[in-house]
Coordinates of C-alpha atoms in Angstrom, one line a residue:
M1 CA -26.5 62.7 -30.4
S2 CA -28.7 64.0 -27.6
E3 CA -30.0 61.3 -25.2
F4 CA -33.4 62.8 -25.7
Q5 CA -33.4 61.6 -29.3
T6 CA -33.9 58.1 -30.7
V7 CA -33.0 56.6 -34.0
D8 CA -35.0 54.8 -36.6
A9 CA -33.7 52.2 -39.0
A10 CA -32.2 54.8 -41.2
G11 CA -30.3 56.4 -38.4
A12 CA -32.3 59.7 -38.4
A13 CA -33.4 61.4 -35.2
E14 CA -37.1 61.0 -34.5
H15 CA -39.3 63.8 -33.3
P16 CA -43.0 63.6 -32.5
S17 CA -45.4 65.2 -34.9
P18 CA -46.8 68.5 -33.8
E19 CA -50.3 67.3 -34.7
Q20 CA -50.1 64.1 -32.6
P21 CA -49.2 63.5 -29.0
A22 CA -45.8 61.9 -28.4
K23 CA -45.9 58.2 -27.9
P24 CA -43.6 56.4 -25.5
K25 CA -40.2 55.9 -27.1
V26 CA -38.0 53.0 -26.1
K27 CA -35.6 52.7 -29.1
Q28 CA -31.9 52.8 -28.3
P29 CA -29.3 55.5 -29.2
I30 CA -26.9 54.4 -32.0
G31 CA -23.9 55.0 -29.7
L32 CA -25.1 51.9 -27.7
F33 CA -24.2 49.7 -30.7
T34 CA -20.7 51.2 -31.2
L35 CA -19.9 50.6 -27.5
S36 CA -21.5 47.2 -27.6
S37 CA -19.3 46.3 -30.6
I38 CA -15.9 47.0 -29.0
E39 CA -17.0 45.5 -25.7
M40 CA -18.2 42.3 -27.5
W41 CA -14.8 41.8 -29.2
E42 CA -12.9 42.7 -26.1
R43 CA -14.9 40.0 -24.3
F44 CA -14.2 37.6 -27.2
S45 CA -10.5 38.0 -26.5
F46 CA -10.8 38.0 -22.7
Y47 CA -13.0 34.9 -22.3
G48 CA -11.2 33.2 -25.1
L49 CA -8.1 33.4 -23.0
Q50 CA -9.9 32.7 -19.7
V51 CA -11.3 29.3 -20.7
I52 CA -7.8 27.9 -21.6
L53 CA -5.6 29.8 -19.1
A54 CA -5.8 27.4 -16.2
Y55 CA -5.3 24.4 -18.6
Y56 CA -2.2 26.2 -20.1
I57 CA -0.7 26.6 -16.6
Y58 CA -1.3 23.1 -15.3
Y59 CA -1.1 20.9 -18.4
S60 CA 2.2 19.2 -18.9
A61 CA 4.8 20.5 -21.3
G62 CA 4.1 17.5 -23.5
D63 CA 0.5 18.7 -23.8
G64 CA 1.6 22.3 -24.6
G65 CA 1.3 23.7 -21.1
L66 CA 3.6 25.1 -18.5
G67 CA 3.5 22.1 -16.1
L68 CA 2.7 23.8 -12.9
T69 CA 0.3 22.2 -10.3
E70 CA -3.4 22.4 -10.4
I71 CA -3.6 24.4 -7.2
E72 CA -1.0 26.9 -8.6
A73 CA -3.1 27.2 -11.8
L74 CA -6.3 28.0 -9.9
A75 CA -4.5 30.5 -7.7
I76 CA -2.9 32.3 -10.7
A77 CA -6.2 32.2 -12.7
G78 CA -8.0 33.7 -9.7
A79 CA -5.3 36.3 -9.1
Y80 CA -5.2 37.3 -12.8
G81 CA -9.0 37.8 -12.9
G82 CA -8.8 39.9 -9.7
V83 CA -5.9 42.1 -11.0
V84 CA -7.7 42.6 -14.4
Y85 CA -10.6 44.3 -12.6
L86 CA -8.4 45.9 -10.0
C87 CA -6.9 47.9 -12.8
Q88 CA -10.3 49.3 -13.7
P89 CA -10.4 52.0 -11.1
V90 CA -7.0 53.2 -12.4
G91 CA -8.4 53.4 -15.9
A92 CA -11.5 55.2 -14.7
W93 CA -9.4 57.7 -12.7
F94 CA -7.4 58.4 -15.9
A95 CA -10.6 59.1 -17.8
D96 CA -12.1 61.3 -15.1
R97 CA -8.8 63.2 -14.4
L98 CA -6.3 63.0 -17.3
I99 CA -7.4 61.4 -20.6
P100 CA -10.8 61.5 -22.2
A101 CA -12.8 58.2 -21.9
R102 CA -13.1 57.9 -25.7
T103 CA -9.3 57.9 -26.0
M104 CA -8.8 55.6 -23.1
V105 CA -11.0 52.9 -24.8
M106 CA -9.0 53.0 -28.0
A107 CA -5.6 52.9 -26.1
G108 CA -6.9 50.0 -23.9
G109 CA -7.8 48.0 -27.0
V110 CA -4.4 48.4 -28.5
I111 CA -2.7 47.3 -25.3
I112 CA -5.0 44.3 -24.9
M113 CA -4.2 43.2 -28.5
S114 CA -0.5 43.5 -27.7
G115 CA -0.9 41.3 -24.7
H116 CA -2.5 38.5 -26.7
I117 CA 0.2 38.7 -29.3
S118 CA 2.8 38.3 -26.6
L119 CA 1.1 35.2 -25.3
A120 CA 0.9 33.8 -28.9
L121 CA 4.5 34.5 -29.8
I122 CA 6.6 34.3 -26.6
P123 CA 6.8 30.8 -25.1
G124 CA 6.9 29.8 -21.4
I125 CA 6.7 31.9 -18.3
P126 CA 8.1 35.1 -19.9
G127 CA 5.3 35.1 -22.4
L128 CA 2.7 34.4 -19.7
L129 CA 3.8 37.2 -17.5
T130 CA 4.2 39.7 -20.3
G131 CA 0.9 38.9 -21.9
L132 CA -1.1 38.9 -18.7
A133 CA 0.4 42.2 -17.6
L134 CA -0.5 43.9 -20.8
I135 CA -4.0 42.5 -20.8
T136 CA -4.7 43.7 -17.3
I137 CA -3.5 47.2 -18.1
G138 CA -5.5 47.4 -21.3
T139 CA -8.7 46.0 -19.8
G140 CA -8.4 48.5 -17.0
A141 CA -8.3 51.3 -19.6
L142 CA -11.1 50.0 -21.8
T143 CA -13.8 48.3 -19.7
P144 CA -14.9 50.8 -17.1
N145 CA -15.0 53.6 -19.6
T146 CA -17.2 51.7 -22.1
H147 CA -19.6 51.0 -19.3
A148 CA -19.6 54.6 -18.1
M149 CA -20.2 55.9 -21.6
V150 CA -23.2 53.6 -21.9
G151 CA -24.7 55.2 -18.8
R152 CA -24.2 58.6 -20.3
L153 CA -26.4 57.7 -23.2
Y154 CA -29.5 58.0 -21.0
Q155 CA -31.2 60.3 -18.6
E156 CA -31.1 59.1 -15.0
Q157 CA -34.6 57.7 -14.8
S158 CA -34.9 56.8 -18.5
P159 CA -37.1 53.7 -19.1
R160 CA -34.7 52.7 -21.8
R161 CA -31.7 52.4 -19.4
D162 CA -32.2 48.8 -18.1
S163 CA -33.1 47.5 -21.5
G164 CA -30.1 49.3 -23.0
Y165 CA -27.8 47.7 -20.5
A166 CA -29.4 44.3 -21.3
I167 CA -28.6 44.8 -25.0
F168 CA -25.1 45.9 -24.1
Y169 CA -24.7 42.8 -21.9
T170 CA -26.0 40.6 -24.7
G171 CA -23.1 41.8 -26.8
I172 CA -20.7 40.8 -24.0
L173 CA -22.3 37.4 -24.0
I174 CA -21.9 37.0 -27.8
G175 CA -18.2 37.7 -27.4
A176 CA -18.0 35.4 -24.4
L177 CA -19.5 32.6 -26.6
F178 CA -17.5 32.8 -29.7
G179 CA -14.2 33.6 -28.0
P180 CA -14.1 30.2 -26.1
L181 CA -15.4 28.3 -29.1
A182 CA -12.5 29.7 -31.2
T183 CA -9.7 29.4 -28.7
G184 CA -11.0 26.1 -27.3
Y185 CA -11.0 24.5 -30.8
L186 CA -7.6 26.0 -31.8
Q187 CA -6.1 24.9 -28.5
A188 CA -7.4 21.3 -28.9
E189 CA -6.4 21.0 -32.6
F190 CA -3.2 23.0 -32.9
G191 CA -2.0 24.2 -29.5
F192 CA -2.4 27.0 -26.9
H193 CA -0.5 29.6 -28.9
Y194 CA -3.0 29.5 -31.8
G195 CA -5.8 30.1 -29.4
F196 CA -4.0 33.2 -28.0
G197 CA -3.5 34.4 -31.6
A198 CA -7.2 34.2 -32.3
A199 CA -7.9 36.4 -29.2
A200 CA -5.5 39.0 -30.6
I201 CA -7.3 39.0 -34.0
G202 CA -10.7 39.4 -32.2
M203 CA -9.5 42.5 -30.4
A204 CA -8.1 44.0 -33.6
I205 CA -11.6 43.7 -35.2
G206 CA -13.1 45.4 -32.2
L207 CA -10.7 48.3 -32.6
V208 CA -11.6 48.9 -36.2
A209 CA -15.3 48.9 -35.4
Y210 CA -14.9 51.4 -32.6
F211 CA -12.7 53.7 -34.7
L212 CA -15.4 53.8 -37.4
G213 CA -18.2 54.6 -34.9
R214 CA -16.2 56.8 -32.5
N215 CA -18.3 59.9 -33.3
T216 CA -21.5 58.2 -32.0
V217 CA -20.4 58.0 -28.4
P218 CA -21.6 60.6 -25.9
A219 CA -20.1 64.1 -26.3
E220 CA -19.0 64.1 -22.6
S221 CA -16.6 61.2 -23.3
K222 CA -14.5 63.5 -25.5
V223 CA -13.4 65.7 -22.5
V224 CA -11.9 65.2 -19.1
P225 CA -14.7 66.1 -16.6
N226 CA -12.6 66.6 -13.5
P227 CA -9.0 67.5 -14.5
V228 CA -6.3 66.8 -11.9
S229 CA -3.9 69.6 -10.8
S230 CA -0.2 69.5 -11.6
T231 CA 0.5 68.6 -8.0
G232 CA -2.0 65.7 -8.3
K233 CA -0.2 64.4 -11.3
W234 CA 3.1 64.3 -9.5
K235 CA 1.5 62.5 -6.5
A236 CA -0.1 59.9 -8.8
A237 CA 3.2 59.3 -10.6
G238 CA 5.0 58.9 -7.2
F239 CA 2.4 56.5 -6.0
G240 CA 2.7 54.4 -9.1
I241 CA 6.5 54.2 -8.9
A242 CA 6.3 53.3 -5.2
L243 CA 3.8 50.6 -5.9
L244 CA 5.9 49.0 -8.6
A245 CA 8.9 49.1 -6.4
A246 CA 7.1 47.4 -3.6
I247 CA 5.9 44.6 -5.8
A248 CA 9.4 44.2 -7.2
V249 CA 10.8 43.8 -3.6
L250 CA 8.1 41.4 -2.6
V251 CA 8.7 39.2 -5.6
S252 CA 12.5 39.3 -5.5
T253 CA 12.6 38.4 -1.8
G254 CA 10.2 35.5 -2.3
I255 CA 7.6 37.0 0.0
M256 CA 5.1 37.1 -2.9
S257 CA 4.9 33.9 -4.9
T258 CA 2.5 32.0 -7.1
G259 CA 1.2 30.2 -3.9
N260 CA 0.1 33.3 -2.1
L261 CA -0.3 35.8 -4.9
N262 CA -4.1 35.6 -4.7
N263 CA -3.9 36.6 -1.0
Y264 CA -2.2 39.9 -1.9
V265 CA -4.6 40.5 -4.8
L266 CA -7.7 40.0 -2.6
G267 CA -6.3 42.2 0.2
T268 CA -5.5 44.9 -2.3
I269 CA -9.0 44.8 -3.8
L270 CA -10.6 45.2 -0.4
V271 CA -8.3 48.2 0.5
V272 CA -8.9 49.9 -2.8
S273 CA -12.6 49.4 -2.5
V274 CA -12.8 50.9 0.9
A275 CA -10.6 53.8 -0.1
Y276 CA -12.8 54.6 -3.1
F277 CA -15.9 54.7 -0.9
I278 CA -14.1 57.0 1.6
V279 CA -12.9 59.3 -1.2
M280 CA -16.4 59.7 -2.7
L281 CA -18.1 60.1 0.6
R282 CA -15.7 62.8 1.7
S283 CA -15.4 64.7 -1.6
K284 CA -16.6 68.2 -1.7
K285 CA -17.7 67.6 -5.3
V286 CA -20.3 65.1 -4.1
T287 CA -23.6 66.5 -3.0
A288 CA -25.6 65.4 0.1
D289 CA -28.1 63.5 -2.0
E290 CA -25.3 61.8 -4.0
R291 CA -23.6 60.9 -0.7
L292 CA -26.7 59.0 0.4
K293 CA -26.7 57.2 -2.9
V294 CA -23.1 56.1 -2.4
K295 CA -23.9 54.8 1.0
G296 CA -26.8 52.9 -0.5
F297 CA -24.5 51.3 -3.0
I298 CA -22.4 49.7 -0.2
P299 CA -24.7 46.6 0.4
L300 CA -25.1 46.2 -3.4
F301 CA -21.3 46.2 -3.7
I302 CA -21.1 43.3 -1.3
T303 CA -23.8 41.3 -2.9
G304 CA -22.2 42.0 -6.3
A305 CA -19.0 40.5 -5.1
I306 CA -20.8 37.4 -3.9
F307 CA -22.6 37.1 -7.3
W308 CA -19.3 37.2 -9.2
T309 CA -17.7 34.7 -6.9
M310 CA -20.4 32.3 -8.0
I311 CA -20.3 33.1 -11.7
L312 CA -16.5 33.3 -12.2
Q313 CA -16.1 29.8 -10.8
L314 CA -16.7 28.9 -14.5
F315 CA -12.9 29.5 -14.9
T316 CA -11.7 27.9 -11.7
T317 CA -14.0 25.4 -10.0
F318 CA -15.9 24.4 -13.1
A319 CA -12.8 24.4 -15.3
V320 CA -11.4 21.6 -13.1
Y321 CA -14.9 20.0 -12.8
A322 CA -15.2 19.8 -16.6
D323 CA -11.8 18.4 -17.0
T324 CA -11.9 15.8 -14.2
R325 CA -15.6 15.0 -13.4
V326 CA -17.7 15.3 -16.6
D327 CA -18.0 12.7 -19.3
L328 CA -17.3 14.9 -22.4
N329 CA -17.9 12.2 -25.0
I330 CA -20.8 12.8 -27.4
G331 CA -21.3 10.0 -29.9
G332 CA -17.6 9.2 -30.2
Y333 CA -16.6 12.9 -30.2
S334 CA -14.6 14.1 -27.2
M335 CA -15.7 17.7 -26.6
P336 CA -12.9 20.1 -25.3
A337 CA -13.4 20.8 -21.6
A338 CA -13.1 24.6 -22.5
Y339 CA -16.5 24.3 -24.2
I340 CA -18.5 23.7 -21.0
S341 CA -18.7 27.4 -20.3
T342 CA -20.2 28.1 -23.7
F343 CA -23.5 26.5 -22.7
E344 CA -23.8 29.1 -19.9
V345 CA -23.2 31.8 -22.5
I346 CA -25.6 30.4 -25.0
A347 CA -28.4 30.5 -22.4
G348 CA -27.5 34.1 -21.6
I349 CA -27.6 35.1 -25.3
I350 CA -31.1 33.6 -25.8
A351 CA -32.5 34.9 -22.5
G352 CA -30.9 38.4 -22.7
P353 CA -32.9 39.7 -25.7
L354 CA -36.1 38.2 -24.3
I355 CA -35.5 39.9 -20.9
A356 CA -34.7 43.2 -22.7
A357 CA -37.8 43.0 -25.0
Y358 CA -40.0 42.3 -22.0
G359 CA -38.5 45.3 -20.2
Q360 CA -39.1 47.5 -23.2
K361 CA -42.7 46.3 -23.4
L362 CA -43.3 47.2 -19.8
A363 CA -41.6 50.6 -20.3
A364 CA -44.0 51.4 -23.2
R365 CA -47.0 50.8 -20.8
P366 CA -46.6 53.5 -18.1
N367 CA -49.6 52.3 -16.1
R368 CA -48.4 48.8 -15.8
K369 CA -46.7 47.7 -12.6
V370 CA -43.0 47.0 -13.3
P371 CA -40.9 44.8 -10.9
S372 CA -38.4 46.9 -9.0
T373 CA -34.7 46.8 -10.0
V374 CA -33.7 45.3 -6.6
S375 CA -36.4 42.6 -7.0
K376 CA -34.7 41.6 -10.2
L377 CA -31.4 41.4 -8.4
A378 CA -32.9 39.1 -5.8
L379 CA -34.5 36.9 -8.5
G380 CA -31.0 36.5 -9.9
F381 CA -29.8 34.9 -6.7
V382 CA -32.9 32.7 -6.5
L383 CA -31.8 31.2 -9.8
M384 CA -28.3 31.0 -8.5
T385 CA -29.6 28.9 -5.7
L386 CA -31.2 26.5 -8.2
T387 CA -27.9 26.3 -10.2
F388 CA -25.7 25.2 -7.2
G389 CA -28.5 23.1 -5.8
L390 CA -28.4 21.0 -9.0
F391 CA -24.6 20.5 -8.8
A392 CA -25.0 19.4 -5.2
L393 CA -27.4 16.7 -6.3
F394 CA -25.3 15.3 -9.1
P395 CA -22.9 13.2 -7.0
L396 CA -25.9 11.7 -5.3
L397 CA -27.6 10.8 -8.5
F398 CA -24.6 9.5 -10.6
T399 CA -21.6 7.3 -10.1
G400 CA -18.3 8.0 -11.8
R401 CA -18.2 10.9 -14.2
I402 CA -21.2 13.1 -14.5
P403 CA -23.2 12.8 -17.8
L404 CA -22.9 15.8 -20.0
I405 CA -26.7 16.6 -20.3
P406 CA -27.3 17.4 -16.6
V407 CA -24.2 19.5 -16.5
I408 CA -25.4 21.5 -19.5
I409 CA -28.8 22.1 -17.8
G410 CA -26.9 23.5 -14.8
M411 CA -24.9 25.8 -17.1
I412 CA -28.1 27.0 -18.8
V413 CA -29.6 28.0 -15.4
M414 CA -26.4 29.8 -14.5
G415 CA -26.5 31.7 -17.9
I416 CA -30.1 32.9 -17.2
T417 CA -28.9 33.9 -13.8
E418 CA -26.1 36.1 -15.2
V419 CA -28.3 38.1 -17.6
M420 CA -30.9 38.5 -14.8
Y421 CA -28.4 40.1 -12.5
A422 CA -25.3 41.6 -14.2
P423 CA -26.8 44.2 -16.5
I424 CA -29.2 45.4 -13.7
G425 CA -26.2 45.8 -11.4
L426 CA -24.5 48.0 -14.0
S427 CA -27.6 50.0 -14.3
V428 CA -27.9 50.5 -10.5
A429 CA -24.3 51.6 -10.3
S430 CA -24.9 54.2 -13.0
Q431 CA -28.0 55.5 -11.2
L432 CA -26.2 55.9 -7.9
S433 CA -23.1 57.5 -9.4
P434 CA -22.0 61.0 -8.3
V435 CA -21.6 63.3 -11.3
A436 CA -17.9 64.0 -10.5
F437 CA -17.1 60.2 -10.1
N438 CA -19.1 58.6 -13.0
S439 CA -16.3 56.5 -14.5
Q440 CA -14.9 55.7 -11.1
M441 CA -18.3 54.5 -9.8
M442 CA -18.5 52.1 -12.7
A443 CA -15.0 51.0 -11.9
L444 CA -16.1 50.4 -8.3
W445 CA -18.8 48.2 -9.6
G446 CA -16.0 46.5 -11.6
L447 CA -14.2 45.8 -8.3
T448 CA -17.1 43.5 -7.4
T449 CA -16.0 41.4 -10.3
A450 CA -12.4 41.7 -9.1
A451 CA -13.3 40.5 -5.7
G452 CA -15.4 37.7 -7.2
A453 CA -12.6 36.6 -9.6
S454 CA -10.1 36.5 -6.7
L455 CA -12.5 34.7 -4.4
S456 CA -13.3 32.2 -7.2
G457 CA -9.7 31.1 -7.1
F458 CA -10.0 30.4 -3.4
M459 CA -13.3 28.6 -4.1
G460 CA -11.6 26.4 -6.7
Q461 CA -9.0 25.4 -4.1
L462 CA -11.7 24.8 -1.5
Y463 CA -13.6 22.6 -4.1
S464 CA -10.4 20.5 -4.5
S465 CA -10.1 19.9 -0.8
T466 CA -13.8 19.2 0.2
S467 CA -16.6 16.9 -0.9
E468 CA -18.6 18.0 -3.9
V469 CA -21.9 17.7 -2.0
G470 CA -20.6 19.8 0.8
F471 CA -19.0 22.5 -1.4
F472 CA -22.0 23.0 -3.7
T473 CA -24.4 22.9 -0.7
L474 CA -22.4 25.8 0.9
M475 CA -22.7 27.8 -2.4
T476 CA -26.5 27.1 -2.4
V477 CA -27.0 28.4 1.2
I478 CA -25.0 31.5 0.5
S479 CA -27.2 32.2 -2.5
V480 CA -30.4 31.8 -0.5
L481 CA -29.2 34.2 2.2
T482 CA -28.1 36.8 -0.3
A483 CA -31.5 36.7 -2.2
A484 CA -33.3 37.2 1.1
F485 CA -31.1 40.2 2.0
L486 CA -31.6 41.9 -1.4
Y487 CA -35.4 41.4 -1.1
G488 CA -35.3 43.2 2.2
M489 CA -33.4 46.1 0.7
R490 CA -36.1 47.1 -1.8
S491 CA -37.7 49.9 0.2
P492 CA -34.5 51.6 1.4
L493 CA -33.0 51.6 -2.1
R494 CA -36.2 52.9 -3.6
R495 CA -36.0 55.9 -1.4
L496 CA -32.6 56.6 -2.8
G497 CA -34.0 56.7 -6.3
V498 CA -33.3 53.1 -7.5
A499 CA -36.5 52.4 -9.5

């Protein structure tokens, strides 16, 4: 379906009557809902695993876990999150150079499902390593290419773009809500492996939905836009083999271990990110105007990494916080610690459609002043400041364990923060993307999440070794400074075409 068309409730393309002037159209293309569906179920499985992963690693064998230390668990959880998103540029490269994006998404979903099955059926460290390895590969194939295909549904300056991404992100949040609810309940009642099995079933449902709607995705996703030469294929294969060999040597010699794994992951993320910027800036397939846009994306990349460092502490800092510092009892019922993150997601689900509807309302009124995209990003960090400011106050207001209600309020503010920032960040990355590097630009945005996930592991370790007030105050100050920086970037980015 052409991006110039919209769909009514019956699915038919709408065209303005020749007798009447065309009215502003802000309805969304049907392909958005196909892509939102598989991304929702992928996030169901991903976040379903994330909320119980650290507990699985540091709980004792008697409680169904692996019995490692809390510090090791936070390091592994952070490193895993970083590697998941580090694989995304590879998946994007395959879609741009070797295999069509539509095919990559389907293959990625199958590999993810296999990873969760491995976690469910194979006990101990072997099951953990096999499952996490498959999930990282599959997520790298699926996620950047669904995001890139959403961008291809719209013209560059389409007023539907931001609202479309908000709808897409709401689907992500729905998966992020029900995944933890399912796995958290099953883990508490029956054990970790039942939770992993639920994640596998969720991914299977997403694959079926995507297969049924595969013909509604953009036509460009069915072809390889920038095919690699035969020589390039051999170079890529050689690089992959060399990388695997290097990792094998580091692990077998003890140089790389669970204690320092996250150091290597973060270093690799930084090197890959810089390399991607250099490749795009020097490519002959990138025009002069596109090169300026890529340069303009650099400060947004940095602030994006800071944002995800804050949010992804849900699975490191706040996982330990919920388990050790929060009174989880409600009227005699002891809520699973894994449920804490669901309040953040519920807030995002409620706020997401409201933000999208308001955006569409503004888009339908061309003469009404609309807040700039960068202003929305800055507002996200203002809300982040409020979130961490609340947690800095809690130890001063309460003795012993923190009551559940104030913690829920903090999670609600964080959830609103996420839907204010994350979908807009995706939209900006799409707007600034060179034509020849569309999927890879989206993967570069994914690397902000990789850096944030890895850094969240370090933040979890820092939280464990400092006072709560000092730690959360530091996070508050960082949020304030980032909001001010983004606000000052409004004019330069507007000149680059960021509305």
